Coordinates of C-alpha atoms in Angstrom, one line a residue:
M847 CA 58.3 53.4 178.8
C848 CA 55.7 54.1 176.2
K849 CA 55.4 57.9 177.1
L850 CA 59.3 58.2 177.1
E851 CA 59.3 56.5 173.6
D852 CA 56.9 58.8 172.4
G853 CA 58.6 61.7 174.1
V854 CA 62.0 60.7 172.4
E855 CA 60.1 60.3 169.2
A856 CA 59.0 63.8 169.4
D857 CA 62.3 65.1 170.6
E858 CA 63.8 63.5 167.3
R859 CA 61.3 64.9 165.1
H860 CA 61.5 68.2 166.6
P861 CA 64.8 68.4 168.8
H862 CA 64.3 72.3 168.9
W863 CA 61.0 72.3 171.0
N864 CA 62.3 70.3 174.2
V865 CA 64.7 73.3 175.6
G866 CA 64.6 71.3 178.8
M867 CA 66.5 68.1 177.4
N868 CA 69.4 66.5 178.9
I869 CA 72.5 68.3 177.7
L870 CA 74.8 65.0 177.2
G871 CA 72.1 63.3 175.5
G872 CA 71.5 66.1 173.3
K873 CA 74.9 66.4 172.0
E874 CA 75.2 62.9 171.3
V875 CA 72.0 63.3 169.3
A876 CA 73.3 66.2 167.4
E877 CA 76.6 64.6 166.3
T878 CA 75.0 61.9 165.1
M879 CA 72.6 63.7 163.4
Y880 CA 75.4 65.9 161.8
L881 CA 77.7 62.9 160.8
R882 CA 74.6 61.3 159.0
L883 CA 74.1 64.8 157.1
S884 CA 77.8 65.1 156.5
Q885 CA 77.9 61.7 154.9
A886 CA 74.8 62.2 152.8
R887 CA 76.1 65.4 151.5
M888 CA 79.4 63.7 150.4
K889 CA 77.8 61.1 148.7
L890 CA 75.4 63.3 146.6
W891 CA 78.5 65.7 146.1
I892 CA 80.6 62.9 144.7
L893 CA 77.6 61.3 142.6
R894 CA 77.3 64.9 140.8
L895 CA 81.1 64.9 140.2
I896 CA 81.0 61.6 138.4
T897 CA 77.9 62.3 136.4
T898 CA 79.6 65.6 135.3
L899 CA 82.6 64.2 134.3
L900 CA 80.3 61.3 132.4
I901 CA 78.6 63.8 130.5
W902 CA 81.9 66.0 129.6
I903 CA 83.8 62.9 128.5
C904 CA 80.8 61.9 126.2
I905 CA 80.6 65.5 124.9
M906 CA 84.3 65.4 124.1
Q907 CA 83.8 62.0 122.4
F908 CA 81.0 63.6 120.2
V909 CA 83.3 66.4 119.5
A910 CA 86.1 64.5 118.4
V911 CA 84.2 62.3 115.7
G912 CA 81.5 64.9 114.9
E913 CA 83.3 65.8 111.7
D914 CA 82.5 62.7 110.4
W915 CA 80.0 60.5 112.2
G916 CA 78.5 62.7 114.4
P917 CA 74.9 64.5 114.0
K918 CA 73.8 67.4 112.0
L919 CA 73.6 69.7 115.1
L920 CA 77.2 68.9 116.1
K921 CA 78.1 69.7 112.4
S922 CA 76.6 73.2 112.7
W923 CA 78.3 74.4 115.9
P924 CA 81.5 77.0 114.9
S925 CA 84.7 75.0 115.3
C926 CA 87.3 76.9 117.7
S927 CA 90.1 75.6 115.2
I928 CA 88.0 77.6 112.3
P929 CA 88.9 81.3 111.8
P930 CA 85.8 83.3 112.8
I931 CA 85.7 84.9 108.7
M932 CA 84.7 81.1 107.9
H933 CA 81.2 81.5 109.8
D934 CA 80.3 85.0 108.5
A935 CA 77.0 84.9 106.6
T936 CA 78.3 87.4 104.0
T937 CA 81.7 85.8 103.0
V938 CA 82.2 85.2 99.5
S939 CA 82.4 81.9 98.1
S940 CA 86.2 81.5 97.2
F941 CA 87.1 82.5 100.7
L942 CA 84.6 79.7 102.4
P943 CA 86.5 76.3 102.4
K944 CA 84.4 73.5 102.9
R945 CA 84.5 72.0 106.3
P946 CA 87.3 69.9 107.1
H947 CA 86.5 66.4 106.3
H948 CA 89.8 64.4 106.3
P949 CA 89.7 61.5 104.3
P950 CA 91.3 57.6 105.3
K951 CA 94.7 57.9 104.6
R952 CA 96.0 55.7 101.9
V953 CA 98.4 52.8 102.7
Y954 CA 101.0 51.8 100.2
N955 CA 104.6 50.6 100.2
N956 CA 106.6 53.7 99.9
N957 CA 109.3 53.8 97.0
G958 CA 111.2 56.5 98.4
Y959 CA 111.1 60.6 99.5
L960 CA 110.6 63.2 96.7
V961 CA 112.0 66.7 97.7
V962 CA 110.9 69.8 95.5
S963 CA 112.4 72.9 94.9
C964 CA 109.8 75.4 93.2
N965 CA 110.9 77.9 91.0
G966 CA 109.4 81.1 89.4
G967 CA 106.1 83.4 91.1
L968 CA 103.3 82.2 93.0
N969 CA 101.2 81.0 90.3
Q970 CA 103.9 79.0 88.3
M971 CA 104.7 77.4 91.8
R972 CA 101.2 76.5 92.2
A973 CA 100.7 74.5 89.3
A974 CA 104.1 72.9 89.9
I975 CA 102.9 72.1 93.1
C976 CA 100.1 70.2 91.6
D977 CA 102.1 68.5 89.2
M978 CA 104.4 67.1 92.2
V979 CA 101.5 66.0 94.3
S980 CA 100.3 64.2 91.1
I981 CA 103.7 62.6 90.0
A982 CA 104.2 61.5 94.0
R983 CA 100.9 59.7 93.9
H984 CA 101.7 57.6 90.6
L985 CA 105.0 56.6 92.0
N986 CA 104.1 55.5 95.5
I987 CA 106.4 57.8 97.2
T988 CA 106.3 60.0 100.1
L989 CA 106.3 63.7 99.1
I990 CA 108.1 66.7 101.4
V991 CA 106.4 69.7 101.7
P992 CA 107.5 71.8 98.6
E993 CA 110.2 74.7 99.2
L994 CA 109.1 78.1 97.4
D995 CA 111.5 80.0 95.4
K996 CA 113.6 82.7 97.4
T997 CA 116.3 83.4 95.0
S998 CA 114.4 84.8 91.7
F999 CA 113.5 88.6 90.8
W1000 CA 111.1 88.9 93.7
A1001 CA 113.3 87.5 96.4
D1002 CA 110.2 86.7 98.6
P1003 CA 111.4 84.7 101.8
S1004 CA 107.8 83.2 102.4
D1005 CA 107.8 79.5 103.1
F1006 CA 105.1 77.3 102.0
Q1007 CA 103.0 77.6 105.5
D1008 CA 103.2 81.3 104.9
I1009 CA 100.9 81.1 101.9
F1010 CA 99.2 78.0 102.1
D1011 CA 97.3 76.4 105.1
V1012 CA 100.0 73.5 105.4
D1013 CA 98.1 71.2 107.4
H1014 CA 94.9 71.6 105.1
F1015 CA 97.3 70.7 102.3
I1016 CA 98.5 67.5 104.2
L1017 CA 95.4 66.2 105.5
S1018 CA 92.9 66.6 102.6
L1019 CA 95.5 64.9 100.3
R1020 CA 96.2 61.6 102.4
D1021 CA 94.0 59.7 100.6
E1022 CA 96.5 60.1 97.6
V1023 CA 99.9 60.2 98.8
R1024 CA 101.8 60.6 102.1
I1025 CA 103.2 64.1 102.7
L1026 CA 105.4 65.2 105.7
K1027 CA 106.7 68.4 106.3
E1028 CA 110.4 67.5 106.4
L1029 CA 112.4 64.6 106.1
P1030 CA 112.8 62.0 108.6
P1031 CA 115.5 62.6 111.2
R1032 CA 117.5 59.5 109.8
L1033 CA 117.0 60.6 106.1
K1034 CA 117.8 64.3 106.9
R1035 CA 121.1 62.9 108.2
R1036 CA 121.9 61.4 105.0
V1037 CA 120.9 64.4 103.0
E1038 CA 123.0 66.5 105.2
R1039 CA 126.1 64.3 104.2
G1040 CA 125.2 64.5 100.7
M1041 CA 123.8 61.1 100.0
F1042 CA 120.9 61.9 98.0
H1043 CA 120.2 62.8 94.2
E1044 CA 119.3 65.8 92.6
L1045 CA 118.4 66.8 89.1
P1046 CA 115.9 68.9 87.0
P1047 CA 113.3 67.0 85.5
V1048 CA 112.6 67.2 81.6
S1049 CA 110.0 69.6 80.8
W1050 CA 106.5 68.6 79.6
S1051 CA 107.4 65.0 80.2
N1052 CA 104.2 62.1 80.6
L1053 CA 104.4 59.8 83.1
S1054 CA 106.4 56.9 81.6
Y1055 CA 109.6 59.4 82.1
Y1056 CA 108.9 59.7 85.4
H1057 CA 108.7 56.1 86.0
Q1058 CA 111.3 55.1 84.1
Q1059 CA 114.1 57.8 85.1
I1060 CA 112.9 59.3 88.4
L1061 CA 111.5 55.9 90.1
P1062 CA 114.7 53.8 90.2
L1063 CA 116.4 57.3 91.4
L1064 CA 114.6 57.2 94.3
K1065 CA 114.9 53.4 94.9
R1066 CA 118.6 53.7 94.4
H1067 CA 119.1 57.0 96.6
K1068 CA 115.9 56.5 98.9
V1069 CA 115.9 60.7 98.3
V1070 CA 115.5 62.8 95.3
R1071 CA 115.6 66.4 94.9
L1072 CA 114.2 68.2 91.7
N1073 CA 115.5 71.5 91.6
K1074 CA 113.2 72.7 88.8
T1075 CA 109.4 72.2 88.7
D1076 CA 108.0 74.5 86.1
A1077 CA 106.0 72.7 83.2
R1078 CA 107.5 69.3 84.1
L1079 CA 104.7 67.5 83.2
A1080 CA 102.7 67.2 80.1
N1081 CA 99.3 69.1 79.4
N1082 CA 97.8 66.3 77.6
G1083 CA 98.3 62.4 76.9
L1084 CA 97.6 61.7 81.2
P1085 CA 95.3 59.5 82.6
L1086 CA 91.9 60.6 83.6
E1087 CA 93.0 60.1 87.4
V1088 CA 95.8 62.5 87.0
Q1089 CA 94.2 65.2 85.4
K1090 CA 91.6 65.2 88.0
L1091 CA 94.0 65.0 91.0
R1092 CA 95.9 68.1 89.6
C1093 CA 92.5 69.6 89.9
K1094 CA 91.8 68.4 93.4
V1095 CA 95.1 69.8 94.4
N1096 CA 94.8 73.2 93.0
F1097 CA 91.1 74.0 93.7
N1098 CA 90.7 72.3 97.2
A1099 CA 94.2 71.4 98.6
L1100 CA 96.1 74.8 98.0
R1101 CA 93.9 77.2 100.5
F1102 CA 95.5 80.3 101.4
T1103 CA 96.3 81.1 104.8
A1104 CA 93.8 82.7 107.2
P1105 CA 95.3 86.3 107.1
I1106 CA 95.6 86.0 103.2
Q1107 CA 91.8 85.2 103.0
E1108 CA 90.8 87.5 105.6
L1109 CA 92.2 90.3 103.9
G1110 CA 91.1 89.2 100.2
R1111 CA 87.6 89.0 101.9
K1112 CA 88.1 92.6 103.0
V1113 CA 89.0 93.8 99.7
V1114 CA 85.8 92.0 97.8
G1115 CA 83.6 93.5 100.6
M1116 CA 84.7 96.9 99.7
L1117 CA 84.6 96.6 96.1
R1118 CA 81.1 94.7 96.5
R1119 CA 79.4 97.4 98.4
K1120 CA 79.8 99.6 95.8
G1121 CA 78.4 97.4 92.9
S1122 CA 80.1 95.3 90.2
F1123 CA 83.7 95.3 89.7
L1124 CA 86.3 94.2 87.0
V1125 CA 89.7 93.0 88.1
L1126 CA 92.4 94.0 85.3
H1127 CA 95.4 91.9 85.4
L1128 CA 97.6 94.7 84.0
R1129 CA 101.2 93.3 83.5
Y1130 CA 103.1 96.2 83.3
E1131 CA 105.7 95.6 85.9
M1132 CA 109.5 96.3 85.7
D1133 CA 110.3 92.8 85.6
M1134 CA 107.7 91.7 82.9
L1135 CA 109.2 94.4 80.7
S1136 CA 112.8 93.8 81.0
F1137 CA 112.3 89.8 80.7
S1138 CA 110.2 90.4 77.4
G1139 CA 112.0 93.4 75.8
C1140 CA 108.9 95.1 75.6
T1141 CA 109.8 98.9 75.7
R1142 CA 106.8 100.8 73.8
G1143 CA 106.2 104.2 75.5
C1144 CA 109.0 104.4 77.6
N1145 CA 111.8 107.0 77.4
T1146 CA 115.3 106.4 76.6
N1147 CA 116.5 106.2 80.4
E1148 CA 113.6 103.4 81.1
I1149 CA 114.5 101.5 78.0
N1150 CA 118.3 101.3 79.2
E1151 CA 117.3 100.8 82.4
L1152 CA 115.1 97.6 81.6
T1153 CA 117.7 96.5 79.2
A1154 CA 120.9 96.5 81.8
M1155 CA 118.6 94.5 84.1
R1156 CA 118.1 91.6 81.5
Y1157 CA 121.8 91.2 80.9
S1158 CA 122.3 91.5 84.8
N1159 CA 119.7 88.3 85.2
P1160 CA 121.4 85.2 83.8
G1161 CA 118.5 83.3 84.2
W1162 CA 116.9 85.3 81.3
K1163 CA 118.4 83.6 78.5
E1164 CA 117.0 85.8 75.7
K1165 CA 119.3 89.4 75.7
V1166 CA 118.9 90.5 72.2
I1167 CA 115.3 91.4 71.4
D1168 CA 113.4 93.6 69.0
P1169 CA 110.4 95.1 71.1
D1170 CA 108.4 96.2 67.8
L1171 CA 108.7 92.5 66.1
K1172 CA 108.0 91.2 69.4
R1173 CA 104.7 93.5 69.9
K1174 CA 103.5 93.0 66.4
D1175 CA 103.7 89.1 67.1
G1176 CA 101.3 89.5 70.1
L1177 CA 104.3 88.6 72.6
C1178 CA 104.4 91.9 74.6
P1179 CA 102.2 93.1 77.4
L1180 CA 99.7 95.8 76.5
T1181 CA 100.4 99.0 77.8
P1182 CA 98.2 101.1 80.0
E1183 CA 97.4 103.2 77.4
E1184 CA 96.8 100.4 75.1
T1185 CA 94.7 98.8 77.7
A1186 CA 92.5 102.2 77.8
L1187 CA 91.5 101.9 74.3
V1188 CA 90.7 98.3 74.3
L1189 CA 88.5 98.7 77.1
R1190 CA 86.8 101.2 75.8
A1191 CA 86.1 99.8 72.5
L1192 CA 85.1 96.4 74.1
G1193 CA 82.4 98.7 75.6
I1194 CA 83.4 98.1 79.1
D1195 CA 81.0 101.2 81.4
P1196 CA 83.4 103.7 82.3
N1197 CA 82.1 104.0 85.6
V1198 CA 82.4 100.3 86.6
Q1199 CA 85.3 99.6 89.5
I1200 CA 88.2 98.6 87.9
Y1201 CA 90.7 97.1 90.5
I1202 CA 94.5 96.5 89.1
A1203 CA 95.8 93.3 90.2
A1204 CA 99.7 93.8 89.7
G1205 CA 102.5 94.8 91.4
E1206 CA 104.3 98.3 91.1
I1207 CA 103.2 99.7 87.4
Y1208 CA 106.3 100.8 85.7
G1209 CA 106.3 104.5 85.0
G1210 CA 103.8 104.9 87.9
K1211 CA 101.2 107.6 87.6
R1212 CA 102.4 109.0 84.8
R1213 CA 101.7 105.8 82.6
L1214 CA 98.4 105.4 84.4
K1215 CA 97.0 108.6 83.4
S1216 CA 95.3 107.6 80.0
L1217 CA 93.6 104.6 82.1
T1218 CA 92.3 106.8 85.0
N1219 CA 90.9 109.3 82.5
A1220 CA 89.4 106.8 81.0
F1221 CA 87.9 105.0 83.8
P1222 CA 88.0 107.3 87.0
N1223 CA 87.0 104.2 89.6
L1224 CA 90.2 103.0 89.2
V1225 CA 91.6 101.4 92.3
T1226 CA 94.5 99.4 93.8
K1227 CA 95.0 97.4 97.0
E1228 CA 97.2 100.2 98.3
M1229 CA 94.2 102.6 97.7
L1230 CA 91.6 100.4 99.2
L1231 CA 93.7 99.2 102.6
E1232 CA 95.2 101.0 105.3
P1233 CA 99.3 100.5 105.3
S1234 CA 98.6 98.5 108.6
D1235 CA 96.6 96.0 106.7
L1236 CA 99.3 95.7 103.9
S1237 CA 102.6 95.7 106.5
F1238 CA 102.0 92.2 107.1
F1239 CA 102.6 91.6 103.3
K1240 CA 105.7 94.0 103.0
N1241 CA 108.7 92.9 100.7
H1242 CA 106.4 89.5 100.1
S1243 CA 105.4 89.3 96.6
S1244 CA 104.0 85.9 96.5
Q1245 CA 101.6 86.7 99.6
M1246 CA 100.7 89.9 97.2
A1247 CA 100.1 88.0 94.6
A1248 CA 98.0 85.5 96.6
L1249 CA 95.8 88.5 97.7
D1250 CA 95.4 89.7 93.9
Y1251 CA 94.4 86.1 93.0
L1252 CA 91.6 85.9 95.6
V1253 CA 90.1 89.3 94.3
S1254 CA 90.4 88.3 90.6
L1255 CA 88.6 85.1 91.4
E1256 CA 85.4 87.0 93.0
S1257 CA 85.3 89.5 90.3
D1258 CA 82.6 90.1 87.5
V1259 CA 85.1 90.5 84.9
F1260 CA 88.7 89.2 84.8
V1261 CA 90.7 90.8 81.9
P1262 CA 94.4 90.0 81.8
T1263 CA 96.8 92.0 79.5
Y1264 CA 99.0 89.2 79.1
D1265 CA 98.9 85.5 79.3
G1266 CA 101.3 85.2 82.1
N1267 CA 101.3 82.3 84.6
M1268 CA 98.6 84.0 87.0
A1269 CA 96.5 85.0 84.0
R1270 CA 96.4 81.2 82.9
V1271 CA 95.9 79.8 86.2
V1272 CA 93.1 82.3 87.3
E1273 CA 91.5 81.6 83.9
G1274 CA 91.3 77.9 84.7
H1275 CA 89.9 78.6 88.5
R1276 CA 87.3 80.8 86.9
R1277 CA 86.2 78.3 84.4
Y1278 CA 86.2 75.5 87.3
L1279 CA 83.7 78.1 89.2
G1280 CA 81.3 78.4 86.7
F1281 CA 82.8 79.8 83.5
K1282 CA 83.0 83.3 84.9
K1283 CA 83.4 86.1 82.5
T1284 CA 87.5 86.0 81.5
I1285 CA 87.9 88.5 78.5
L1286 CA 91.2 87.0 76.8
L1287 CA 92.4 89.5 74.7
N1288 CA 94.2 88.3 71.3
R1289 CA 97.1 90.8 71.1
R1290 CA 98.3 90.1 67.6
I1291 CA 95.0 91.0 66.2
L1292 CA 94.5 93.8 68.8
V1293 CA 97.8 95.8 68.3
D1294 CA 97.0 95.9 64.5
L1295 CA 93.5 97.4 65.0
I1296 CA 95.1 99.7 67.8
D1297 CA 97.7 101.2 64.9
Q1298 CA 95.3 101.2 62.4
Y1299 CA 93.2 103.4 64.9
N1300 CA 96.3 105.6 65.6
E1301 CA 97.1 106.0 62.3
G1302 CA 93.7 107.2 61.1
T1303 CA 92.7 104.3 58.9
L1304 CA 90.2 103.3 61.0
S1305 CA 87.0 105.2 62.5
W1306 CA 86.5 104.7 66.2
D1307 CA 83.2 102.8 65.2
E1308 CA 85.0 100.8 63.1
F1309 CA 87.9 100.1 65.7
S1310 CA 85.0 99.3 68.2
S1311 CA 83.3 97.0 66.0
H1312 CA 86.5 94.9 65.0
M1313 CA 87.4 94.7 68.5
K1314 CA 84.0 93.4 70.0
E1315 CA 84.2 91.0 66.7
A1316 CA 87.6 89.5 67.4
H1317 CA 86.8 88.9 71.1
E1318 CA 83.3 87.8 71.1
N1319 CA 84.2 83.9 71.6
R1320 CA 87.0 84.7 74.1
V1321 CA 85.3 85.2 77.4
G1322 CA 85.9 82.1 78.9
S1323 CA 83.1 79.8 77.7
P1324 CA 83.3 75.7 77.7
K1325 CA 85.9 74.6 75.2
K1326 CA 88.4 72.0 74.3
R1327 CA 91.7 72.3 74.7
A1328 CA 94.1 73.0 71.8
I1329 CA 96.7 69.9 71.4
I1330 CA 99.8 70.3 69.6
S1331 CA 101.7 67.5 70.4
D1332 CA 105.3 68.3 69.3
K1333 CA 104.9 71.8 70.5
P1334 CA 103.8 72.0 73.9
K1335 CA 104.6 75.2 74.5
E1336 CA 102.1 76.6 72.3
E1337 CA 99.2 74.4 73.0
D1338 CA 96.7 75.3 75.7
Y1339 CA 97.9 75.2 78.9
F1340 CA 96.1 72.6 81.2
Y1341 CA 95.7 75.0 84.1
S1342 CA 93.9 77.6 82.0
N1343 CA 91.4 75.0 80.8
P1344 CA 91.5 71.9 83.1
Q1345 CA 88.4 70.4 81.1
E1346 CA 88.6 66.8 82.5
C1347 CA 87.4 68.8 85.7
L1348 CA 84.9 71.2 84.6
A1349 CA 80.8 70.3 84.8
A1350 CA 80.4 71.0 81.0
D1351 CA 82.5 67.9 80.5
T1352 CA 80.9 65.7 83.0

């Protein structure tokens, strides 16, 4: 018996040694061993599967909360939701948004829904959006993502989300105000039946106007639509938190879409590879000349064309204009010829790269000849980019303006030839970025000096000396806004000098 047990133990330990074992007994032992082995393998496989699932669930939880609570290692990983350009170490500062950190929602009793229809060009609408967010915050109401102007001269069909990152806009401001992409279905049906109130708010109003006049309408009608938004909030006399919120919207919440940022980065990269560059906001486009009535340097046919255009536009109230008087008052954009003289007189290096941030220059190459002769390294977006790069922006003037805006922010020097909305908003943004050099031309003094030089009463050296002296302190340095309480149109614009938000004033 002992020998048999020893033999069996040996056979179980080394079954392949006992070639003469009983066939039936061998089958039973083999089946038993196979079954045990299969069960062990199944248990191991199940254990591995459960372990893998638990690890995966843990990783997903860390990624979900990593932006706010996670370790630094997680925060350093590129997120799949961020365009690749955001992780390029060479990306310039204006194109690098801060890593998303969405604040907690502000909870408040909603007093109604505000629908706004912005009017004007991109930068006029940009400032208006900042104002409307601030008003909505003050009134404790819900703001619907603003509608952009599609009926003005530019006829740009772009919606908000075509120009700005709408999700970032909503999430980055949720600690201030509730913003929705559209009205809730019930209220949308009310609006479709005409059950809402519509009006243009009074220009340059303070917060008491909105509290006393607009808030009761919101409570009564639930939905109020403001059909004009340009300059509807005062420059001054507002609480500090309101002014800072305007800056928060302008410099953080209003981020351009990834395609616009990517193209802007590409243009800036092309310019930077060749050295420093100056951006010239040459506001010498057909709409500007027609609206302003400024026709210096234009031939008879062009003057007639510009005049006819002004009379055909019902939104442009001023029809009869004396262009010479307006120019002497400093109210006309500089011509390309005048611009060439001014830049030379200010001592701008003739070999510097100059990027023209503007639409189509009226008169084309003929009118740009003096400028290109004086500054041969003059370029436009159309010269730098392939047609395929710009095809996405074709017939979308606001998206083109957004591209110019980004390039303007990154330039070494910014020179606007007219103080329109883009010039002023870019000026303020460059102040916010560290008082980057912006030459603010004094056109009233400037045109008089140009006329004296052209008439021969000033030598070139005298002309240049006077020009430099006149602009010595007009380079975007820190200063206080000029306040004219009874003439808000004539005082300094908040968005050109948001002093409450600048480092020098904190």
